[in-house]
Amino acid sequence: MVRSIADRAFLPTRGLLEEVGDMVVLTGRTILSALRPPYPYGGELVSQFLFVLRLVWFPLLITTVAISYGAPGIQAANFLRLAGALDRLGGFFVLAAIREIGPLITSTVVAGIAGTAITADLGARKIREELDALQVLGVDPVKNLVVPRFLSLMMVTALFDLFALLFGLFGGILAAVVNGQPLGPFWATFFANTTTVDLWGSVLKSMIFGAVIAIVCCYKGMTASGGAEGVGRAVNQAVVITFLANGTFNYIFTQMLLATHPNILVIK
Amino acid sequence: MATRQQHRPSGHQGEAEFQWHTGVHHPTGVPDAIEFIKVYKAFGANHVLQGLDLGLPEGRISMILGPSGTGKSVCIKHMVGLMYPDEGDVLIEGQSVPSLPDDELFEMRKKFGVLFQDGALFGSLNLYDNVAFPLRQHTEKGEDEIQEIVMRRLHEVGLGDAIAKMPNELSGGMRKRAGFARALVLDPKIVLFDEPDSGLDPVRTALLCELIKEVHAENGGTYVVITHDIMSARRVAEHIAVLWRGRIVESGPTAELLESENAFVRQFLSGESHGPLGMD
């Protein structure tokens, strides 16, 4: 009885820790494989980069504008109008769009669209034994499949972060205009509060989000089992783990950024 | 490599579930190209290989026969280093696979051609490029020479007219034949077939078996076929190893296995419902 309860509590935890350990090992192998010659993954890198770009840009555009206009835009504008400080909306958008919403929406949309596609693709190849065939033919799947996805997702999420910042700001401008606010004060408070730390922090955070998405989604795809149902399960798990991992990383990164750059806490 | 002994007791002979596992190995007179030595492999609580002792002779067509879910495909993955044993050793021409470092393992795999269950063709490449893939990956041959080899192999398996087709445009039988052509393209010393008859109708299974025999007669090498189809075994095999519950029940030249007194072997090779093998 005690053993059964202990097993029910302990075994899933052990399984989870083993998976996390495997993903850490995969990260290490991916970085080593990316750096160590030869570099056969150039073509696949470009193709993955363009693939993600093509799939993600439009959904990201719509999501960023809608969420920025809807959440910090309308909600914050209502609140600031009550306080008679609608001109602070620009300053608030530094916090909302650059530091948080830009990277988080980018990672969510990239994970939901490109990450799931990667897991489904690799999962299907695993089920069809293509990955085994590659290994038997002397092709290292980490170097040839994981590395290009890892690098392309890092690059593309960093670029998309800038894209999301622009369209996030557009949502803020829209909110200011709808509330009858001239744009001069919006820009004034926006630029008064923006620092280069905010910008590189946002891009770096997004880049690491991309790395997490690539590792989790590749791992889940390459370890899929149980036929079509198993691939579906792997996709679902990949998305859940990516959101959890990126949410946790976001908290740690934000704390570290604020601790090492306390000046960005000061509202000007 | 020494010829294996006549009798190989397999660990826990007293256990009731292994009462039919006599471990008898009828001598073949040739050294073993592939050897499993007391191999154990488990996936969680599922113990797939339970002290597997197996030798497959060089230059012959060997068949590993056994009921579904008894660890046959796991054996193939151990041979090419896609899986490692929890205990025991796997030797390929005397070389221990689990102790090979990655670069030597990739080198060792060049000895192998593998036909996976569904062909395992790369979905993004057409038939020609699939078969040319190993040549482009591992050799310095020019495109003209590659074309000559690929077309020869594709004609050999009867797919010379389908080179531009994508894998999803091929039938199950065509995918297997294409996988066979790709497995042969580097002239491997050892060719492994993972259930080549699965999903095929009896006529196409017979044709594929004929093809395996013809290609072996022409090229030689050690062929290992994993199957649970008795007819395929009777048609193709020169050597049979019967696998059940992760251990070899009995193995040896086909003629001797077909005359075996072992009740399990007799039941399995004759496909009868009465005998030690039930639905469990």
XYZ file of N, CA, C and O in Angstrom, chain A residues 14 29 36 40 44 125-141 144, chain B residues 77 80 82 102 106 109-110 112 114 116-118 120-124 133-134 137-138 182 194:
184
model
N 10.119 11.123 -11.215
C 11.373 10.631 -11.775
C 11.354 10.750 -13.301
O 12.330 11.170 -13.923
N 24.523 18.820 -26.512
C 24.943 18.173 -27.767
C 24.682 19.088 -28.961
O 25.460 19.126 -29.918
N 31.148 22.440 -33.728
C 32.196 21.543 -34.216
C 32.026 21.260 -35.714
O 30.930 20.921 -36.143
N 27.169 20.829 -42.071
C 26.346 20.441 -43.235
C 24.935 21.014 -43.196
O 24.113 20.701 -44.047
N 19.488 23.478 -44.639
C 18.333 23.202 -43.766
C 18.044 24.411 -42.873
O 16.882 24.728 -42.599
N 8.470 11.587 -38.669
C 9.675 10.924 -39.192
C 10.138 9.820 -38.245
O 10.645 8.800 -38.682
N 9.986 10.058 -36.954
C 10.372 9.040 -35.968
C 9.478 7.811 -36.120
O 9.962 6.684 -36.144
N 8.171 8.055 -36.258
C 7.240 6.937 -36.378
C 7.497 6.151 -37.674
O 7.421 4.941 -37.701
N 7.826 6.891 -38.754
C 8.097 6.212 -40.035
C 9.502 5.605 -40.072
O 9.935 5.116 -41.104
N 10.246 5.712 -38.967
C 11.615 5.190 -38.816
C 12.629 5.915 -39.693
O 13.720 5.428 -39.923
N 12.249 7.114 -40.182
C 13.202 7.893 -40.992
C 14.416 8.303 -40.168
O 15.538 8.349 -40.679
N 14.183 8.622 -38.892
C 15.308 9.061 -38.056
C 16.278 7.903 -37.815
O 17.496 8.094 -37.827
N 15.717 6.692 -37.628
C 16.580 5.517 -37.482
C 17.365 5.281 -38.773
O 18.558 4.978 -38.740
N 16.651 5.416 -39.904
C 17.308 5.204 -41.201
C 18.456 6.198 -41.380
O 19.533 5.846 -41.863
N 18.221 7.446 -40.982
C 19.277 8.462 -41.101
C 20.505 8.051 -40.303
O 21.641 8.142 -40.794
N 20.261 7.588 -39.071
C 21.399 7.206 -38.222
C 22.142 6.018 -38.800
O 23.363 5.983 -38.787
N 21.377 5.048 -39.317
C 22.030 3.887 -39.909
C 22.847 4.295 -41.133
O 23.888 3.715 -41.422
N 22.387 5.328 -41.829
C 23.125 5.803 -43.003
C 24.248 6.765 -42.604
O 24.834 7.441 -43.451
N 24.529 6.826 -41.314
C 25.676 7.610 -40.852
C 25.409 9.097 -40.735
O 26.342 9.895 -40.726
N 24.136 9.487 -40.668
C 23.806 10.906 -40.548
C 23.386 11.186 -39.101
O 22.506 10.517 -38.573
N 24.039 12.167 -38.489
C 23.743 12.503 -37.100
C 22.492 13.393 -37.067
O 22.523 14.530 -37.545
N 21.376 12.909 -36.502
C 20.142 13.716 -36.520
C 20.283 15.015 -35.728
O 19.618 15.999 -36.042
N 22.165 17.422 -38.102
C 21.472 17.716 -39.357
C 20.030 18.179 -39.203
O 19.486 18.796 -40.120
N 17.753 -3.279 -33.844
C 18.233 -1.976 -33.352
C 19.503 -2.139 -32.522
O 20.340 -1.239 -32.498
N 22.659 -2.498 -34.999
C 23.195 -1.288 -35.646
C 23.473 -0.166 -34.636
O 23.759 0.959 -35.027
N 21.410 1.339 -32.552
C 20.350 2.319 -32.284
C 19.819 2.124 -30.870
O 19.133 2.975 -30.323
N 31.222 7.037 -30.822
C 30.300 7.477 -31.882
C 30.895 7.415 -33.287
O 30.265 6.920 -34.215
N 29.523 5.081 -36.354
C 29.072 5.546 -37.676
C 29.832 4.808 -38.780
O 29.263 4.461 -39.806
N 28.545 1.236 -39.050
C 27.221 1.137 -39.679
C 27.302 1.048 -41.195
O 26.343 0.663 -41.853
N 28.476 1.442 -41.771
C 28.604 1.356 -43.230
C 28.614 -0.096 -43.701
O 28.450 -0.368 -44.874
N 26.396 -2.076 -42.878
C 24.994 -2.494 -42.875
C 24.154 -1.819 -43.957
O 24.356 -0.648 -44.270
N 19.934 -1.534 -44.152
C 18.758 -1.922 -43.361
C 17.485 -1.603 -44.134
O 17.323 -0.487 -44.637
N 13.837 -1.080 -43.330
C 12.902 -0.912 -42.215
C 11.508 -1.364 -42.639
O 11.231 -1.523 -43.833
N 10.630 -1.486 -41.610
C 9.317 -2.099 -41.860
C 8.554 -1.462 -43.011
O 7.998 -2.138 -43.842
N 8.511 -0.120 -43.040
C 7.744 0.537 -44.094
C 8.671 1.182 -45.129
O 8.285 2.089 -45.847
N 11.002 3.253 -44.678
C 11.635 4.436 -44.052
C 12.284 5.338 -45.098
O 13.397 5.820 -44.920
N 11.568 5.564 -46.196
C 12.096 6.485 -47.226
C 11.960 7.913 -46.709
O 11.046 8.223 -45.943
N 12.859 8.781 -47.136
C 12.788 10.179 -46.696
C 11.692 10.882 -47.489
O 11.754 10.974 -48.721
N 10.699 11.395 -46.750
C 9.497 11.932 -47.380
C 9.734 13.131 -48.283
O 8.953 13.394 -49.192
N 10.837 13.847 -48.056
C 11.073 15.059 -48.844
C 11.883 14.787 -50.113
O 12.120 15.687 -50.906
N 20.956 8.724 -51.819
C 21.357 9.396 -50.579
C 22.608 8.792 -49.926
O 23.559 9.511 -49.621
N 22.671 7.459 -49.700
C 23.861 6.907 -49.048
C 25.132 7.130 -49.866
O 26.203 7.332 -49.298
N 26.208 10.630 -49.430
C 26.613 10.868 -48.048
C 27.996 10.277 -47.752
O 28.789 10.884 -47.047
N 28.276 9.106 -48.319
C 29.450 8.356 -47.876
C 30.531 8.162 -48.924
O 31.567 7.583 -48.611
N 17.783 0.955 -51.595
C 18.633 1.890 -50.837
C 19.560 1.131 -49.884
O 20.716 1.507 -49.688
N 13.639 -5.751 -41.542
C 12.707 -5.743 -40.413
C 11.291 -6.002 -40.939
O 10.659 -5.109 -41.499
